[in-house]
PDB file of C-alpha atoms in Angstrom:
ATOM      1  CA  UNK A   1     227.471 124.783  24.099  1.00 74.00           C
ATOM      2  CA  UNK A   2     225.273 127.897  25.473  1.00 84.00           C
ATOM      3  CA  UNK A   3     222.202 127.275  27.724  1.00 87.00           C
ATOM      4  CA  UNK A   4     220.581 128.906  24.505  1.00 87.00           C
ATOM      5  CA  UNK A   5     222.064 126.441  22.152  1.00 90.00           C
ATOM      6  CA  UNK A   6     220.576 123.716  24.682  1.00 90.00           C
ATOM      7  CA  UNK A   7     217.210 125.225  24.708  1.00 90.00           C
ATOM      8  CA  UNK A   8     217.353 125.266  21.022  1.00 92.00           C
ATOM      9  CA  UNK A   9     218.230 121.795  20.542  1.00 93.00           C
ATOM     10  CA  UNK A  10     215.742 121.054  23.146  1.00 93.00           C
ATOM     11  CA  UNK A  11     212.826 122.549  21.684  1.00 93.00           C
ATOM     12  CA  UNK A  12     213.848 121.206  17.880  1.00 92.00           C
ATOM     13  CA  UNK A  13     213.668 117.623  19.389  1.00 91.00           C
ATOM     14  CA  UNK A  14     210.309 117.835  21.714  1.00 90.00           C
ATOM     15  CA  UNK A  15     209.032 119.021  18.260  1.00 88.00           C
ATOM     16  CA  UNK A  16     210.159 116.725  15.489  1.00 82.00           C
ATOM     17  CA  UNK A  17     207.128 115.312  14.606  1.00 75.00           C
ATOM     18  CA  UNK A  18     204.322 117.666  15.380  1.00 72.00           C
ATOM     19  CA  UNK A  19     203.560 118.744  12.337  1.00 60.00           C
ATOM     20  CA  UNK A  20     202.978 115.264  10.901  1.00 58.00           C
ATOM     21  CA  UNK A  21     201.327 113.919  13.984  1.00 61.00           C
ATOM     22  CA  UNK A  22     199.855 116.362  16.496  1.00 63.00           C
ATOM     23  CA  UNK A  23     197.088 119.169  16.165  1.00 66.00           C
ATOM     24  CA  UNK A  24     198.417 122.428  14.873  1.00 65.00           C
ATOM     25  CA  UNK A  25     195.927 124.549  16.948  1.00 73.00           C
ATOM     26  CA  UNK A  26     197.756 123.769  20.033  1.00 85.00           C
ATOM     27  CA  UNK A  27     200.782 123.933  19.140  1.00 88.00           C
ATOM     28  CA  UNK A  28     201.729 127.502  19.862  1.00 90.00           C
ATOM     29  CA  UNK A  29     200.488 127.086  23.677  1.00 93.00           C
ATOM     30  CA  UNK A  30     202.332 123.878  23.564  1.00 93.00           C
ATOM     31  CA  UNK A  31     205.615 125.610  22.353  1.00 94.00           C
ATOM     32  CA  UNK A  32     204.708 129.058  24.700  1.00 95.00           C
ATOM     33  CA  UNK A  33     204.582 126.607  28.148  1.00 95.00           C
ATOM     34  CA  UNK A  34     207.662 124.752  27.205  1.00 94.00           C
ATOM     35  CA  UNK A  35     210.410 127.298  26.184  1.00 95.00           C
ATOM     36  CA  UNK A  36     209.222 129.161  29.273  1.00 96.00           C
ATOM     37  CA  UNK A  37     210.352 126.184  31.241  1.00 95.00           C
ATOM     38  CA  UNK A  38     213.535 125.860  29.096  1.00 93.00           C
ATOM     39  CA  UNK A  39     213.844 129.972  28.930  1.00 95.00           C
ATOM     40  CA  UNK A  40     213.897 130.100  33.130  1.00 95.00           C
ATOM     41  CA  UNK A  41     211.755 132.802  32.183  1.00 96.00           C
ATOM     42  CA  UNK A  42     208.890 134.512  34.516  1.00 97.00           C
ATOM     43  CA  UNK A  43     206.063 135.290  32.243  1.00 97.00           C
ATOM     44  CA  UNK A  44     205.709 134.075  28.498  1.00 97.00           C
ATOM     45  CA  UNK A  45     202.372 134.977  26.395  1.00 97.00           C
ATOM     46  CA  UNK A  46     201.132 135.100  23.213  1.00 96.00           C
ATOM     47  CA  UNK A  47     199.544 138.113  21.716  1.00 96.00           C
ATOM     48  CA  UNK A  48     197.192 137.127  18.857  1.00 95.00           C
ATOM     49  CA  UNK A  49     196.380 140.301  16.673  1.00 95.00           C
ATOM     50  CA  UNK A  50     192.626 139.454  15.883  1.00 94.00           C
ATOM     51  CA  UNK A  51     191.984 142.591  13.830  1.00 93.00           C
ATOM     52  CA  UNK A  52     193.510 146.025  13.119  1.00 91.00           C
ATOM     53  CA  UNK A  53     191.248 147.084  17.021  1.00 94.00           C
ATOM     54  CA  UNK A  54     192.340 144.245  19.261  1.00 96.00           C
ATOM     55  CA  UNK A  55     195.563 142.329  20.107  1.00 96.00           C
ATOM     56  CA  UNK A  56     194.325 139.849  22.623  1.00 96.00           C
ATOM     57  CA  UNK A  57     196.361 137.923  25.294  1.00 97.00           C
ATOM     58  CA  UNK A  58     196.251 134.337  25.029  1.00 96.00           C
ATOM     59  CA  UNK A  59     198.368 131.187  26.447  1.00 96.00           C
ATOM     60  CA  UNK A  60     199.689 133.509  29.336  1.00 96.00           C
ATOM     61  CA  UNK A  61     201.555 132.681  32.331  1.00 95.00           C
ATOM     62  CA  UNK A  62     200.563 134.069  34.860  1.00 96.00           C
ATOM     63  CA  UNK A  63     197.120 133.100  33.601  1.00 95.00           C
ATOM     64  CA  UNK A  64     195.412 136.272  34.682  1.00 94.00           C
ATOM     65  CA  UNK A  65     197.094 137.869  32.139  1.00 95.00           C
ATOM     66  CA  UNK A  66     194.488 135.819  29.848  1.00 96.00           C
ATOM     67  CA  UNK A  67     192.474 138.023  27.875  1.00 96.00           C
ATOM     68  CA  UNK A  68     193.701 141.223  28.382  1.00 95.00           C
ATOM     69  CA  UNK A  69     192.952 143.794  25.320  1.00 96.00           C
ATOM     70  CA  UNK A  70     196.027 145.963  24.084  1.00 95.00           C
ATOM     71  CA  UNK A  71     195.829 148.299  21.014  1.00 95.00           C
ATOM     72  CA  UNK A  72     198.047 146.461  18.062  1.00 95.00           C
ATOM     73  CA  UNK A  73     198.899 150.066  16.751  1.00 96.00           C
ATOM     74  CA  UNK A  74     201.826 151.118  19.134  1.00 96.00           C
ATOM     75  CA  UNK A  75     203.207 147.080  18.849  1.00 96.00           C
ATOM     76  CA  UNK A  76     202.882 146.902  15.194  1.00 96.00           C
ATOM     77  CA  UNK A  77     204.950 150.430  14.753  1.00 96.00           C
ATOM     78  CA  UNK A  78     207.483 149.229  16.825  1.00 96.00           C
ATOM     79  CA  UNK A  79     207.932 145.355  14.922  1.00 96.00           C
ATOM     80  CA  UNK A  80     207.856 148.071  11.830  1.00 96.00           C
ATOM     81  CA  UNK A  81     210.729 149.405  13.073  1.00 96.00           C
ATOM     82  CA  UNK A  82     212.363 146.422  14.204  1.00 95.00           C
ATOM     83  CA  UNK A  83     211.509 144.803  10.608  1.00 95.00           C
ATOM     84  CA  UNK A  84     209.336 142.435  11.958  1.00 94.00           C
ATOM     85  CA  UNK A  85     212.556 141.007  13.203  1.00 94.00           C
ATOM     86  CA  UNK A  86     212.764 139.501  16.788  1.00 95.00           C
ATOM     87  CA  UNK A  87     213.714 142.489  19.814  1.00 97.00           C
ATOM     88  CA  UNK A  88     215.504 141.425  22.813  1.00 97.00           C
ATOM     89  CA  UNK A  89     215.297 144.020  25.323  1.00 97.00           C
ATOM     90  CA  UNK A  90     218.495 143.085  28.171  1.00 97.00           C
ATOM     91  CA  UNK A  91     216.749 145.974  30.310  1.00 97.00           C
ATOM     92  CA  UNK A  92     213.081 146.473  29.383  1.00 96.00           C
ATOM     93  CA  UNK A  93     212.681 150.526  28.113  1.00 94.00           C
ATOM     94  CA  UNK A  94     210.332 152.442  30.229  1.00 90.00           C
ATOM     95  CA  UNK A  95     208.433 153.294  27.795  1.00 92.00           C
ATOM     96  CA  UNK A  96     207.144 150.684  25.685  1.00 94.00           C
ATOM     97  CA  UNK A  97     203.662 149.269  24.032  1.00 95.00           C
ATOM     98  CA  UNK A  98     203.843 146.069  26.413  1.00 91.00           C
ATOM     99  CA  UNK A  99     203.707 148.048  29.735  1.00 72.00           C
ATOM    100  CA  UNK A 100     200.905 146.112  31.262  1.00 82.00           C
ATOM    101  CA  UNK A 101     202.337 142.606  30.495  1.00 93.00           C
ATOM    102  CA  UNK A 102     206.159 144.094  31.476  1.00 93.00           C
ATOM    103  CA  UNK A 103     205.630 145.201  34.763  1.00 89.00           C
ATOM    104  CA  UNK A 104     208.016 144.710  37.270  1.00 91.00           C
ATOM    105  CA  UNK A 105     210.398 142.593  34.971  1.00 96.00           C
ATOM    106  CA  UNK A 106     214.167 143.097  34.107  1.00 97.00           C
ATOM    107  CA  UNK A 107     214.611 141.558  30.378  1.00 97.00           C
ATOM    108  CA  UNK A 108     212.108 140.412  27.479  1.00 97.00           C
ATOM    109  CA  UNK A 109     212.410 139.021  24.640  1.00 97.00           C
ATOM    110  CA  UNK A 110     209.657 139.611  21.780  1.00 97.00           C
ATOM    111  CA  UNK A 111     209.064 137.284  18.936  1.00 96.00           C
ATOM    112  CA  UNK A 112     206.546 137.918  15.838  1.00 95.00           C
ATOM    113  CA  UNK A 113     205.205 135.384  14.659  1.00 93.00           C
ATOM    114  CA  UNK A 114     202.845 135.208  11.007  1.00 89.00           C
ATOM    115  CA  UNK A 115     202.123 132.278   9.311  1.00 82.00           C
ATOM    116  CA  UNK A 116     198.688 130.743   8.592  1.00 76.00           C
ATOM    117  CA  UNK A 117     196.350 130.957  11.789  1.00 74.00           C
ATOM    118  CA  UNK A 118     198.523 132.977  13.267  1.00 86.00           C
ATOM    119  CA  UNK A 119     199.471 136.840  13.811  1.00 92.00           C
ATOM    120  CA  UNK A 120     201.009 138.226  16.772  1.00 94.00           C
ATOM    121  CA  UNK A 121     204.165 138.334  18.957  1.00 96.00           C
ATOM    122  CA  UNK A 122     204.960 136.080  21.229  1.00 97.00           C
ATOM    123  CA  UNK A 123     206.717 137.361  24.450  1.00 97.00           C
ATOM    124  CA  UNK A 124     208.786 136.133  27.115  1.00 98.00           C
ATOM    125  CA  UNK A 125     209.674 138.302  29.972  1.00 97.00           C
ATOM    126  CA  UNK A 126     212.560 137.900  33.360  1.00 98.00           C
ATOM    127  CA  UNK A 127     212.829 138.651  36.645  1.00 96.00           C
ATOM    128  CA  UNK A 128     216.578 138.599  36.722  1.00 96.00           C
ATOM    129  CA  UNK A 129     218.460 140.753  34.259  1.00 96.00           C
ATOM    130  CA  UNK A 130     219.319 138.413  31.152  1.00 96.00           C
ATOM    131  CA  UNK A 131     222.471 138.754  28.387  1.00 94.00           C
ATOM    132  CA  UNK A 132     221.230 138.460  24.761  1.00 95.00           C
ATOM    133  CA  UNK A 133     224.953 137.551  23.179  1.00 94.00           C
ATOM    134  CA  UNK A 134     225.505 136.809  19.353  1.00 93.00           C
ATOM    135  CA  UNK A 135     225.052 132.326  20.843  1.00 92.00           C
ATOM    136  CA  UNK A 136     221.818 133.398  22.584  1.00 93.00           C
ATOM    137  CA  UNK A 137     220.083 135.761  19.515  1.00 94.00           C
ATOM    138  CA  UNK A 138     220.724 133.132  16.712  1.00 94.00           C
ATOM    139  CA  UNK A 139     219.436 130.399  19.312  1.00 93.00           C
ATOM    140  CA  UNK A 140     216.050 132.543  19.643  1.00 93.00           C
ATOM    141  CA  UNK A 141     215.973 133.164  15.486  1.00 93.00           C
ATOM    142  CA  UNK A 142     216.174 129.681  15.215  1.00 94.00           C
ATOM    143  CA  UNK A 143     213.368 128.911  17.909  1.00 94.00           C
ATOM    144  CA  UNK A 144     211.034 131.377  15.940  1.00 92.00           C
ATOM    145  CA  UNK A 145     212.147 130.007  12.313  1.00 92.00           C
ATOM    146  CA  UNK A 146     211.124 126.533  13.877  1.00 92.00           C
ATOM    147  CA  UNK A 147     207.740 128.003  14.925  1.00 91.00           C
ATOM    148  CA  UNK A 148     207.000 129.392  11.534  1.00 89.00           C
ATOM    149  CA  UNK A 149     208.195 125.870   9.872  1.00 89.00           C
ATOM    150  CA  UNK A 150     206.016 123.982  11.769  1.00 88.00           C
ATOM    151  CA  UNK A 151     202.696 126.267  11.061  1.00 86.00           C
ATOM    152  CA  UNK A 152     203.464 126.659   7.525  1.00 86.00           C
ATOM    153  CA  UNK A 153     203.728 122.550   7.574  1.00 84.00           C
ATOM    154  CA  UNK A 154     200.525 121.855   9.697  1.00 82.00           C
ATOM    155  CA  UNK A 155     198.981 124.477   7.423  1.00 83.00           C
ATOM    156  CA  UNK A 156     199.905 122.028   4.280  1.00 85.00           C
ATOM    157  CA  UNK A 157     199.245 118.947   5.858  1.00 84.00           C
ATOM    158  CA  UNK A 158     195.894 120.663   6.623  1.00 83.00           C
ATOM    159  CA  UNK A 159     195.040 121.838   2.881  1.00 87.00           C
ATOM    160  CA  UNK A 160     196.707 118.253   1.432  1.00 88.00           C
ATOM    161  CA  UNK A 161     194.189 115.917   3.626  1.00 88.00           C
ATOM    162  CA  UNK A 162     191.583 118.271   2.927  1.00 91.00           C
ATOM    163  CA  UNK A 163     192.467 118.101  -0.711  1.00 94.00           C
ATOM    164  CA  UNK A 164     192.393 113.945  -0.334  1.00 93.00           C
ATOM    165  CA  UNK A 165     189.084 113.902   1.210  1.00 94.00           C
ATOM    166  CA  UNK A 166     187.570 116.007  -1.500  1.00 96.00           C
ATOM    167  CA  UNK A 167     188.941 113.835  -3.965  1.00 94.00           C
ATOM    168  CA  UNK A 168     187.942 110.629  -2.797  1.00 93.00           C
ATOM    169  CA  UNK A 169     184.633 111.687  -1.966  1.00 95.00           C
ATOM    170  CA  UNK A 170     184.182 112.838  -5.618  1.00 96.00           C
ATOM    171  CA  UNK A 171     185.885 109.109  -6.587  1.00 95.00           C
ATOM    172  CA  UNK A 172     183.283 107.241  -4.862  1.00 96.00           C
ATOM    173  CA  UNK A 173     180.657 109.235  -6.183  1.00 96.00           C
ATOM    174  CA  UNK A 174     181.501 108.496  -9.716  1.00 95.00           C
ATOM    175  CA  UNK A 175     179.253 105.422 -11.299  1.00 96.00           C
ATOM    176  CA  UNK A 176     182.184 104.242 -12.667  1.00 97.00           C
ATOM    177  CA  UNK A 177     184.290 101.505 -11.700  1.00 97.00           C
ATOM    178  CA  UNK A 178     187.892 102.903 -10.778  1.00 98.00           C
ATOM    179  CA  UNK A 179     191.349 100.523  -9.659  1.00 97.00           C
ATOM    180  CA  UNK A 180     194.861 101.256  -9.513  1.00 96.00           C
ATOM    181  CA  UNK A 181     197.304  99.303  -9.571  1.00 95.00           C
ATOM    182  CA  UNK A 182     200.456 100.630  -8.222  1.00 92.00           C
ATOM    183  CA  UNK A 183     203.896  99.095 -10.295  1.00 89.00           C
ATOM    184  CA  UNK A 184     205.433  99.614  -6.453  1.00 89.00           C
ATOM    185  CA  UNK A 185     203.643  96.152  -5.575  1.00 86.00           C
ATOM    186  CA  UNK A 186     202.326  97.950  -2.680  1.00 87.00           C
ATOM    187  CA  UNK A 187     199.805 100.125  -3.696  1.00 91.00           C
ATOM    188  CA  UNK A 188     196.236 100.221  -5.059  1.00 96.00           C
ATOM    189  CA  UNK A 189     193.018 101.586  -4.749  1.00 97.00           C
ATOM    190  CA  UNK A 190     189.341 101.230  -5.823  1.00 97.00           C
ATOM    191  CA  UNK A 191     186.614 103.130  -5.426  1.00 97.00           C
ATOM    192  CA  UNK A 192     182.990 102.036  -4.117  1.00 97.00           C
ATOM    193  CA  UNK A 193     181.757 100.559  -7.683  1.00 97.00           C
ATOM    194  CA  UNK A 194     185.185  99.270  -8.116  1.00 97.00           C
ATOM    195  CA  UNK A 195     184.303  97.355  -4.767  1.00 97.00           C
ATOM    196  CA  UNK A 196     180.930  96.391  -5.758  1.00 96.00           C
ATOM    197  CA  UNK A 197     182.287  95.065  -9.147  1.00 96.00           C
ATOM    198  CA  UNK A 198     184.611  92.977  -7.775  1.00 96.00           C
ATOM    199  CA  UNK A 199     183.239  91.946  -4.326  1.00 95.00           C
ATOM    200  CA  UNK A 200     185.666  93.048  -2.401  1.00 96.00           C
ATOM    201  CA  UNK A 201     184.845  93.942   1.315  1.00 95.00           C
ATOM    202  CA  UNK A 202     185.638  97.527   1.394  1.00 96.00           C
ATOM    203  CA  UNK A 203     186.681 100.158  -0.783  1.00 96.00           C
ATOM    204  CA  UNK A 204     189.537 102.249  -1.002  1.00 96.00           C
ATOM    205  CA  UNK A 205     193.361 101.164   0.094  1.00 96.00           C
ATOM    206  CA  UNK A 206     193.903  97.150  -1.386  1.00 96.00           C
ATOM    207  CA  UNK A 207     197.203  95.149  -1.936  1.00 95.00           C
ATOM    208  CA  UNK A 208     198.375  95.076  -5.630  1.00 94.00           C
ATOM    209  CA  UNK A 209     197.673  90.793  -5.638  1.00 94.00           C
ATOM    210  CA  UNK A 210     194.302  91.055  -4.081  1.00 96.00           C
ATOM    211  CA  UNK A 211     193.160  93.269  -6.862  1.00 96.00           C
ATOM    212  CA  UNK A 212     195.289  91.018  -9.879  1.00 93.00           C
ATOM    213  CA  UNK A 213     193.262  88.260  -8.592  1.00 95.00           C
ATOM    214  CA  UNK A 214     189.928  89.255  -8.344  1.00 96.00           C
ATOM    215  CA  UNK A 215     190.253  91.016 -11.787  1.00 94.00           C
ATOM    216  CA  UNK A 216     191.404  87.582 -12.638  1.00 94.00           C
ATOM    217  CA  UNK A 217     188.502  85.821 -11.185  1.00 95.00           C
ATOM    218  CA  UNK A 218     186.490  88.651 -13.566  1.00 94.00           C
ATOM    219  CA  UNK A 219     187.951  87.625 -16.470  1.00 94.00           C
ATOM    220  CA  UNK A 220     187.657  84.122 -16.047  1.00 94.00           C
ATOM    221  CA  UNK A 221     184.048  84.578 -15.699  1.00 94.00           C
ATOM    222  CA  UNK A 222     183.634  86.243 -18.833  1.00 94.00           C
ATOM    223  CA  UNK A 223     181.825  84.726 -21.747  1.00 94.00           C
ATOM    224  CA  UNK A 224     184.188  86.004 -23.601  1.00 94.00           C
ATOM    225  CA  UNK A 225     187.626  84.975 -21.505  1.00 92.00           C
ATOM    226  CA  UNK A 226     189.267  84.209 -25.008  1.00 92.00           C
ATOM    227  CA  UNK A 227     188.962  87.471 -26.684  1.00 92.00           C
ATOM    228  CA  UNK A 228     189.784  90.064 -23.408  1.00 91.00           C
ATOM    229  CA  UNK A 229     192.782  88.011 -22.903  1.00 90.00           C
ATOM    230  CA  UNK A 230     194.213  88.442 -26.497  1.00 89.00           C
ATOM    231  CA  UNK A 231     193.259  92.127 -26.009  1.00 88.00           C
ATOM    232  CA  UNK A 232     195.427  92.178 -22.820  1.00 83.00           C
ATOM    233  CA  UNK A 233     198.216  90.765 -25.158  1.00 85.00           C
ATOM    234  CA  UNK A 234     197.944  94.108 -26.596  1.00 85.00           C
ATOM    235  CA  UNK A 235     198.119  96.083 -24.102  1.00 81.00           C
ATOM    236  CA  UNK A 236     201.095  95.164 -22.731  1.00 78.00           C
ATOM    237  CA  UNK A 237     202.468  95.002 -26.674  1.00 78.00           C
ATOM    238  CA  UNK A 238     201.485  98.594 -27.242  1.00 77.00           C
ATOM    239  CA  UNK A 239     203.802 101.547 -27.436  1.00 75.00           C
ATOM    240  CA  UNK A 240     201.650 103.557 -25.236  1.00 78.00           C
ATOM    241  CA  UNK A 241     200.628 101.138 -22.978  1.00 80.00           C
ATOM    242  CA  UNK A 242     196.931 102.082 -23.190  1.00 88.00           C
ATOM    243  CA  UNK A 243     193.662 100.786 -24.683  1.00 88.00           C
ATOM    244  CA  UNK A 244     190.433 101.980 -24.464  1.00 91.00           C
ATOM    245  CA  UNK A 245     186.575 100.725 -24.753  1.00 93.00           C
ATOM    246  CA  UNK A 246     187.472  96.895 -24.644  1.00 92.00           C
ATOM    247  CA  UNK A 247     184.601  94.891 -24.499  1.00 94.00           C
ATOM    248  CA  UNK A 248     183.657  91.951 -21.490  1.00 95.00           C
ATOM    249  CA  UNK A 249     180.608  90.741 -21.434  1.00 94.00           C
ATOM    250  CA  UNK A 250     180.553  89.014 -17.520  1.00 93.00           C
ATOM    251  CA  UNK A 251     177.859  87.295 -16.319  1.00 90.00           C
ATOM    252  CA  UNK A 252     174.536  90.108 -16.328  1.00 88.00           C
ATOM    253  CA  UNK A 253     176.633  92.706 -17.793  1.00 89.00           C
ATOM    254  CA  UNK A 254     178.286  93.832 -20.760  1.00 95.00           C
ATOM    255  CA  UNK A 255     181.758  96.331 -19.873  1.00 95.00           C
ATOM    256  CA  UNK A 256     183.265  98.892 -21.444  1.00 96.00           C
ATOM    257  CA  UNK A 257     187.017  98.620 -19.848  1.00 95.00           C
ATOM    258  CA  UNK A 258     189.779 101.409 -20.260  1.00 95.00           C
ATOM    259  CA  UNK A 259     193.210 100.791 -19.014  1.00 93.00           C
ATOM    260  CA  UNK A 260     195.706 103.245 -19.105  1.00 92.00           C
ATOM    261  CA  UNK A 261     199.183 104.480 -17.369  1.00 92.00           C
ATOM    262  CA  UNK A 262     199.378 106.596 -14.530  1.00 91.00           C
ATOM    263  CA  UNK A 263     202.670 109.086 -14.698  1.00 86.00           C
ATOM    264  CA  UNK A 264     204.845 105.582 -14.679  1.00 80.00           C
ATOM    265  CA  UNK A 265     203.207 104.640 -10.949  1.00 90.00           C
ATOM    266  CA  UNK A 266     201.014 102.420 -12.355  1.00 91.00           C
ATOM    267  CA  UNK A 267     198.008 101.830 -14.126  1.00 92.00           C
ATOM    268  CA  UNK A 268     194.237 103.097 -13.654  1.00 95.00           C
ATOM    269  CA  UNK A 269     191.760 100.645 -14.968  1.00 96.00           C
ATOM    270  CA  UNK A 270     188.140 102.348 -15.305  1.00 97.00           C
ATOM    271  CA  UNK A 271     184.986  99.845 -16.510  1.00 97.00           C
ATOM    272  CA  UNK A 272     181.517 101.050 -17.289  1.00 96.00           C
ATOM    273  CA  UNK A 273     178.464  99.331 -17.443  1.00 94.00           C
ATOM    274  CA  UNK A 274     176.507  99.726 -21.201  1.00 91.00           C
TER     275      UNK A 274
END
């Protein structure tokens, strides 16, 4: 195995989880620092393109490069003519549109990377003259494939929990009592009425037998106990497994319950007050 393979590995593993557990927005000076270190390179950087005026230098080392203004124009034509693809340089052309951030180096290696949040290249530059073989360019595409997974997964974890919060915000909001009960045995959920209704501590997340029993302990107190359990009966007898607008009059209020399947996962139970 190549020292490229290595770094490879390397960087796959100190990443495994960082999309699932760690904050995306520091990820790419997280990954810049370390493949440095694993590189044996001198200098590594990224350049963020921040509009079609200004590529800006950010996560540098040496960290007076920091901040530095280049014009995109002359880097995008030559990722254009590279495909967007990454460019290994073995001996660093002298002319090129890095010239500031290149100076007095041997090799460089130049990897674009676009995905959500980001749009730039990220560079990595030697002292000592380097040898980009067939082992140590497919090591490097699969370094900047990783990058690219990673944003593109952060970016969906970002939209899905965003996507949750709305959701249950709009669920707790609703005067309506809502609980489901997961067939898993594991799962279920209520939302704040749901709580209220059935004086449970909190809303949200709850065990699959904490919510049988309290709906148990609100059907027991029904005045009409008799009559919702027959209707149950049904339920569970009916071809769609669904009924709708049963009556229980509890104790101050009178209910108009709804019970109905959710995609085979379980069942959503909603009650209104009349």
């Amino acid at each position: 195995m190549t020292r490229w393979e290595r770094t490879a590995l390397t960087f796959i593993s100190q990443t495994s989880d960082w999309d699932r557990n760690r904050d995306s927005t520091s990820f790419i000076p997280f990954s810049i620092s370390l493949l440095r270190e694993l590189f044996g390179a001198y200098s590594s950087l990224l350049l963020d393109f921040e509009d079609a005026y200004t590529a800006k230098v950010k996560a540098a080392s040496p960290s007076y490069l920091n901040d530095l203004i280049l014009n995109p124009g002359p880097i995008i034509a030559l990722l254009e003519q590279h495909h967007f693809k990454a460019i290994y340089w073995a001996q660093i052309p002298e002319r090129n549109p890095f010239d500031d951030l290149l100076q007095a180096l041997s090799s460089a290696v130049i990897l674009p990377v676009k995905a959500h949040g980001v749009n730039g290249v990220i560079l990595f530059g030697w002292s000592e003259p380097q040898i980009f073989d067939a082992p140590a360019r497919e090591s490097l595409e699969i370094i900047q494939g990783r990058l690219r997974e990673i944003l593109q997964q952060s970016y969906n974890q970002r939209v899905l929990s965003g996507t949750m919060l709305r959701f249950t915000a709009i669920m707790h909001a609703m005067p309506q009592a809502i609980v489901f009960i997961g067939n898993d045995g594991h799962s279920g959920w209520v939302n704040a009425a749901a709580a209220s209704l059935l004086q449970l501590e909190r809303s949200g997340e709850q065990p699959p037998h904490v919510l049988s029993a309290v709906m148990g302990q609100l059907i027991n107190s029904a005045e009409n106990k008799e009559h919702i359990n027959n209707e149950a009966l049904q339920l569970f007898m009916s071809p769609d497994n669904q009924m709708k607008d049963m009556r229980w009059e509890i104790p101050g209020n009178t209910l108009s319950v709804s019970c109905m399947p959710v995609d085979g996962i379980g069942r959503l139970w909603e009650f209104k007050k009349l």
